[in-house]
Amino acid sequence: MRELGISVLDELIAHLARLPGIGFKTAQRLAIFILKSPDEYAQQLAQAILDVKLKTHLCKRCFNVAEDEYCRICSDPKRDVHKICVVEDIVDVMAIEETHTYNGLYHVLGGVISPLAGVNPEDLNIRPLLERVKNEPIEEIILALNPSTEAETTIIYLTRLLRDTNVQISRLASGVPMGSHLEYLDGATIGMAIQARQKIDKE
Ligand SMILES: [Zn+2]
């Protein structure tokens, strides 16, 4: 890595370069931008970074990001409480919300089952999902996982767990390419995939 020899600047570049999708060159450009910005901007940026860590936690119900006990979606009385959209990550909630095509609730699993990566069912928010199915008026669960072999394993696992319940299980229709991530897809693709979701036979 090319260092500028100015330790505080190099340190900022090193931190920025750790962000996803930010290479060394971009990190350098961002650091120089911050360096040239008014002090006020740097303070606001630093405070915003701290706030997002200190003032947020996971929603007690759906594990989405929340500033209070429950997230903005769980607290909204206009949401359809009969549907839960199960996603891997908070960023997937954001991606689906941006499409304005879904009005139900969410449940963030925190990943997918991946024995090779050491992720087992007990590492995910699966038990709280089952609790919700038991205690909430859920009629449908939409499995909106990023297409992958691990997601398929997770879908099979969840479908088995929910086999003896009255909840209808559906999954996103094809149209979401294998190996892609919801966060990188355009709203129309995600919206169509939600609209054309398919029922899963509880075999
Ligand atoms: Zn929530």
mmCIF file of C-alpha atoms and ligand atoms in Angstrom:
data_model
loop_
_atom_site.group_PDB
_atom_site.id
_atom_site.type_symbol
_atom_site.label_atom_id
_atom_site.label_comp_id
_atom_site.label_asym_id
_atom_site.label_seq_id
_atom_site.Cartn_x
_atom_site.Cartn_y
_atom_site.Cartn_z
ATOM 1 C CA MET A 1 0.000 0.000 0.000
ATOM 2 C CA ARG A 2 1.298 3.442 -0.933
ATOM 3 C CA GLU A 3 1.459 5.610 2.137
ATOM 4 C CA LEU A 4 1.650 9.361 2.115
ATOM 5 C CA GLY A 5 3.860 9.556 5.181
ATOM 6 C CA ILE A 6 1.287 11.615 7.069
ATOM 7 C CA SER A 7 0.272 9.190 9.773
ATOM 8 C CA VAL A 8 -3.202 10.587 10.595
ATOM 9 C CA LEU A 9 -4.143 10.756 6.924
ATOM 10 C CA ASP A 10 -2.779 7.267 6.238
ATOM 11 C CA GLU A 11 -4.758 5.982 9.187
ATOM 12 C CA LEU A 12 -7.997 7.503 7.853
ATOM 13 C CA ILE A 13 -7.297 6.032 4.390
ATOM 14 C CA ALA A 14 -6.658 2.615 5.944
ATOM 15 C CA HIS A 15 -9.989 2.765 7.826
ATOM 16 C CA LEU A 16 -11.934 3.909 4.757
ATOM 17 C CA ALA A 17 -10.329 1.210 2.592
ATOM 18 C CA ARG A 18 -11.831 -1.419 4.907
ATOM 19 C CA LEU A 19 -15.364 -0.367 3.901
ATOM 20 C CA PRO A 20 -17.090 -2.711 1.442
ATOM 21 C CA GLY A 21 -16.729 -1.655 -2.180
ATOM 22 C CA ILE A 22 -14.071 0.961 -1.357
ATOM 23 C CA GLY A 23 -10.645 0.325 -2.845
ATOM 24 C CA PHE A 24 -7.439 2.104 -1.837
ATOM 25 C CA LYS A 25 -7.782 4.803 -4.535
ATOM 26 C CA THR A 26 -11.344 5.646 -3.531
ATOM 27 C CA ALA A 27 -10.345 5.631 0.149
ATOM 28 C CA GLN A 28 -7.575 8.092 -0.692
ATOM 29 C CA ARG A 29 -9.992 10.351 -2.574
ATOM 30 C CA LEU A 30 -12.515 10.254 0.292
ATOM 31 C CA ALA A 31 -9.836 11.013 2.874
ATOM 32 C CA ILE A 32 -8.580 14.011 0.885
ATOM 33 C CA PHE A 33 -12.186 15.210 0.486
ATOM 34 C CA ILE A 34 -12.674 15.032 4.267
ATOM 35 C CA LEU A 35 -9.321 16.752 4.817
ATOM 36 C CA LYS A 36 -10.379 19.664 2.600
ATOM 37 C CA SER A 37 -13.922 19.866 4.025
ATOM 38 C CA PRO A 38 -14.932 22.387 6.695
ATOM 39 C CA ASP A 39 -14.322 21.196 10.280
ATOM 40 C CA GLU A 40 -18.076 21.143 10.798
ATOM 41 C CA TYR A 41 -18.562 18.469 8.118
ATOM 42 C CA ALA A 42 -15.846 16.243 9.583
ATOM 43 C CA GLN A 43 -17.456 16.573 13.019
ATOM 44 C CA GLN A 44 -20.931 15.726 11.670
ATOM 45 C CA LEU A 45 -19.550 12.721 9.782
ATOM 46 C CA ALA A 46 -17.678 11.426 12.831
ATOM 47 C CA GLN A 47 -20.750 11.991 15.040
ATOM 48 C CA ALA A 48 -23.049 10.221 12.548
ATOM 49 C CA ILE A 49 -20.720 7.200 12.561
ATOM 50 C CA LEU A 50 -20.679 7.135 16.367
ATOM 51 C CA ASP A 51 -24.454 7.646 16.615
ATOM 52 C CA VAL A 52 -25.227 4.736 14.317
ATOM 53 C CA LYS A 53 -23.240 2.527 16.692
ATOM 54 C CA LEU A 54 -24.350 4.033 20.000
ATOM 55 C CA LYS A 55 -27.986 4.927 19.333
ATOM 56 C CA THR A 56 -29.218 1.881 17.434
ATOM 57 C CA HIS A 57 -29.766 -1.761 18.283
ATOM 58 C CA LEU A 58 -31.719 -4.652 16.856
ATOM 59 C CA CYS A 59 -35.530 -4.652 16.932
ATOM 60 C CA LYS A 60 -36.786 -6.937 19.687
ATOM 61 C CA ARG A 61 -39.289 -8.473 17.308
ATOM 62 C CA CYS A 62 -37.777 -8.677 13.808
ATOM 63 C CA PHE A 63 -34.019 -7.953 14.289
ATOM 64 C CA ASN A 64 -34.110 -5.027 11.897
ATOM 65 C CA VAL A 65 -32.156 -1.953 12.995
ATOM 66 C CA ALA A 66 -34.104 0.123 15.552
ATOM 67 C CA GLU A 67 -33.690 3.291 17.582
ATOM 68 C CA ASP A 68 -36.361 2.231 20.067
ATOM 69 C CA GLU A 69 -37.396 -1.157 21.406
ATOM 70 C CA TYR A 70 -39.150 -1.929 18.119
ATOM 71 C CA CYS A 71 -38.149 -0.846 14.621
ATOM 72 C CA ARG A 72 -39.986 1.702 12.485
ATOM 73 C CA ILE A 73 -41.740 -1.071 10.504
ATOM 74 C CA CYS A 74 -42.897 -3.083 13.531
ATOM 75 C CA SER A 75 -44.165 0.147 15.150
ATOM 76 C CA ASP A 76 -46.202 1.165 12.077
ATOM 77 C CA PRO A 77 -49.916 0.337 12.617
ATOM 78 C CA LYS A 78 -50.506 0.482 8.839
ATOM 79 C CA ARG A 79 -48.354 -2.604 8.160
ATOM 80 C CA ASP A 80 -50.030 -5.935 7.427
ATOM 81 C CA VAL A 81 -49.289 -8.058 10.492
ATOM 82 C CA HIS A 82 -50.355 -11.262 8.720
ATOM 83 C CA LYS A 83 -47.269 -11.401 6.529
ATOM 84 C CA ILE A 84 -43.616 -11.836 7.438
ATOM 85 C CA CYS A 85 -40.886 -11.425 4.849
ATOM 86 C CA VAL A 86 -37.830 -13.392 5.980
ATOM 87 C CA VAL A 87 -34.527 -11.879 4.838
ATOM 88 C CA GLU A 88 -30.842 -12.531 5.517
ATOM 89 C CA ASP A 89 -29.729 -9.060 6.452
ATOM 90 C CA ILE A 90 -30.870 -5.538 7.357
ATOM 91 C CA VAL A 91 -29.694 -4.302 3.952
ATOM 92 C CA ASP A 92 -32.281 -6.627 2.338
ATOM 93 C CA VAL A 93 -35.064 -4.952 4.361
ATOM 94 C CA MET A 94 -33.876 -1.622 2.964
ATOM 95 C CA ALA A 95 -33.781 -2.997 -0.603
ATOM 96 C CA ILE A 96 -37.346 -4.340 -0.386
ATOM 97 C CA GLU A 97 -38.660 -1.209 1.357
ATOM 98 C CA GLU A 98 -37.289 0.949 -1.456
ATOM 99 C CA THR A 99 -39.542 -0.881 -3.931
ATOM 100 C CA HIS A 100 -42.743 0.148 -2.062
ATOM 101 C CA THR A 101 -44.291 -3.175 -3.151
ATOM 102 C CA TYR A 102 -44.528 -4.884 0.224
ATOM 103 C CA ASN A 103 -46.575 -3.820 3.241
ATOM 104 C CA GLY A 104 -46.061 -6.690 5.662
ATOM 105 C CA LEU A 105 -43.538 -7.210 8.439
ATOM 106 C CA TYR A 106 -40.008 -8.594 8.287
ATOM 107 C CA HIS A 107 -37.796 -11.048 10.075
ATOM 108 C CA VAL A 108 -34.025 -10.715 9.709
ATOM 109 C CA LEU A 109 -32.358 -14.129 9.997
ATOM 110 C CA GLY A 110 -28.833 -12.772 10.282
ATOM 111 C CA GLY A 111 -27.521 -15.026 7.493
ATOM 112 C CA VAL A 112 -28.228 -18.430 5.997
ATOM 113 C CA ILE A 113 -27.349 -21.935 7.113
ATOM 114 C CA SER A 114 -23.829 -22.701 5.912
ATOM 115 C CA PRO A 115 -22.104 -25.603 7.690
ATOM 116 C CA LEU A 116 -18.912 -24.953 5.682
ATOM 117 C CA ALA A 117 -18.743 -21.401 7.027
ATOM 118 C CA GLY A 118 -19.680 -22.634 10.499
ATOM 119 C CA VAL A 119 -23.182 -21.100 10.409
ATOM 120 C CA ASN A 120 -25.671 -23.493 11.979
ATOM 121 C CA PRO A 121 -29.431 -22.987 12.477
ATOM 122 C CA GLU A 122 -28.897 -22.004 16.124
ATOM 123 C CA ASP A 123 -26.633 -19.132 15.007
ATOM 124 C CA LEU A 124 -29.531 -17.536 13.127
ATOM 125 C CA ASN A 125 -32.755 -15.896 14.376
ATOM 126 C CA ILE A 126 -34.780 -19.005 13.541
ATOM 127 C CA ARG A 127 -36.128 -19.759 17.015
ATOM 128 C CA PRO A 128 -37.527 -16.216 17.402
ATOM 129 C CA LEU A 129 -39.215 -16.677 13.999
ATOM 130 C CA LEU A 130 -40.953 -19.826 15.247
ATOM 131 C CA GLU A 131 -42.017 -17.928 18.382
ATOM 132 C CA ARG A 132 -43.538 -15.239 16.190
ATOM 133 C CA VAL A 133 -45.442 -17.806 14.143
ATOM 134 C CA LYS A 134 -46.809 -19.176 17.432
ATOM 135 C CA ASN A 135 -47.700 -15.838 19.015
ATOM 136 C CA GLU A 136 -48.561 -13.496 16.146
ATOM 137 C CA PRO A 137 -51.468 -13.680 13.644
ATOM 138 C CA ILE A 138 -49.145 -14.735 10.817
ATOM 139 C CA GLU A 139 -50.796 -16.164 7.707
ATOM 140 C CA GLU A 140 -47.929 -16.073 5.258
ATOM 141 C CA ILE A 141 -44.158 -16.263 5.401
ATOM 142 C CA ILE A 142 -42.270 -15.037 2.351
ATOM 143 C CA LEU A 143 -38.739 -16.402 2.174
ATOM 144 C CA ALA A 144 -36.791 -13.622 0.437
ATOM 145 C CA LEU A 145 -33.272 -14.990 0.673
ATOM 146 C CA ASN A 146 -30.429 -14.158 -1.704
ATOM 147 C CA PRO A 147 -30.298 -17.004 -4.253
ATOM 148 C CA SER A 148 -27.522 -19.441 -3.286
ATOM 149 C CA THR A 149 -27.143 -23.099 -2.390
ATOM 150 C CA GLU A 150 -27.003 -22.078 1.292
ATOM 151 C CA ALA A 151 -30.295 -20.211 0.873
ATOM 152 C CA GLU A 152 -31.841 -23.350 -0.652
ATOM 153 C CA THR A 153 -30.695 -25.355 2.381
ATOM 154 C CA THR A 154 -32.175 -22.706 4.671
ATOM 155 C CA ILE A 155 -35.474 -22.679 2.761
ATOM 156 C CA ILE A 156 -35.738 -26.486 3.046
ATOM 157 C CA TYR A 157 -34.903 -26.309 6.763
ATOM 158 C CA LEU A 158 -37.459 -23.572 7.503
ATOM 159 C CA THR A 159 -40.139 -25.249 5.409
ATOM 160 C CA ARG A 160 -39.692 -28.462 7.410
ATOM 161 C CA LEU A 161 -39.930 -26.576 10.696
ATOM 162 C CA LEU A 162 -43.130 -24.852 9.591
ATOM 163 C CA ARG A 163 -44.693 -27.916 7.977
ATOM 164 C CA ASP A 164 -47.187 -28.523 10.775
ATOM 165 C CA THR A 165 -48.382 -24.942 11.036
ATOM 166 C CA ASN A 166 -51.201 -23.258 9.131
ATOM 167 C CA VAL A 167 -48.862 -20.636 7.769
ATOM 168 C CA GLN A 168 -48.519 -20.418 4.006
ATOM 169 C CA ILE A 169 -44.895 -20.358 2.894
ATOM 170 C CA SER A 170 -43.793 -18.690 -0.290
ATOM 171 C CA ARG A 171 -40.471 -17.784 -1.823
ATOM 172 C CA LEU A 172 -39.282 -15.200 -4.308
ATOM 173 C CA ALA A 173 -39.888 -16.112 -7.940
ATOM 174 C CA SER A 174 -36.980 -16.634 -10.286
ATOM 175 C CA GLY A 175 -35.869 -13.432 -11.882
ATOM 176 C CA VAL A 176 -33.367 -12.861 -9.106
ATOM 177 C CA PRO A 177 -30.124 -14.249 -10.577
ATOM 178 C CA MET A 178 -28.174 -16.934 -8.682
ATOM 179 C CA GLY A 179 -25.261 -15.545 -6.709
ATOM 180 C CA SER A 180 -26.610 -11.996 -6.713
ATOM 181 C CA HIS A 181 -27.585 -9.885 -3.706
ATOM 182 C CA LEU A 182 -30.848 -8.032 -3.203
ATOM 183 C CA GLU A 183 -29.000 -4.883 -2.238
ATOM 184 C CA TYR A 184 -27.484 -4.649 -5.744
ATOM 185 C CA LEU A 185 -30.669 -5.294 -7.728
ATOM 186 C CA ASP A 186 -32.908 -2.602 -9.128
ATOM 187 C CA GLY A 187 -36.288 -1.985 -7.501
ATOM 188 C CA ALA A 188 -38.290 -3.301 -10.473
ATOM 189 C CA THR A 189 -36.572 -6.699 -10.357
ATOM 190 C CA ILE A 190 -37.117 -7.048 -6.606
ATOM 191 C CA GLY A 191 -40.683 -5.802 -6.922
ATOM 192 C CA MET A 192 -41.529 -8.299 -9.670
ATOM 193 C CA ALA A 193 -39.891 -11.120 -7.738
ATOM 194 C CA ILE A 194 -42.045 -10.284 -4.698
ATOM 195 C CA GLN A 195 -45.208 -10.027 -6.797
ATOM 196 C CA ALA A 196 -44.510 -13.384 -8.517
ATOM 197 C CA ARG A 197 -43.480 -15.256 -5.366
ATOM 198 C CA GLN A 198 -44.279 -18.964 -5.368
ATOM 199 C CA LYS A 199 -45.839 -21.189 -2.767
ATOM 200 C CA ILE A 200 -43.656 -23.955 -1.333
ATOM 201 C CA ASP A 201 -45.185 -27.382 -0.910
ATOM 202 C CA LYS A 202 -44.676 -28.424 2.701
ATOM 203 C CA GLU A 203 -43.496 -31.895 1.708
HETATM 204 ZN ZN ZN B 1 -39.001 -4.766 13.871
#
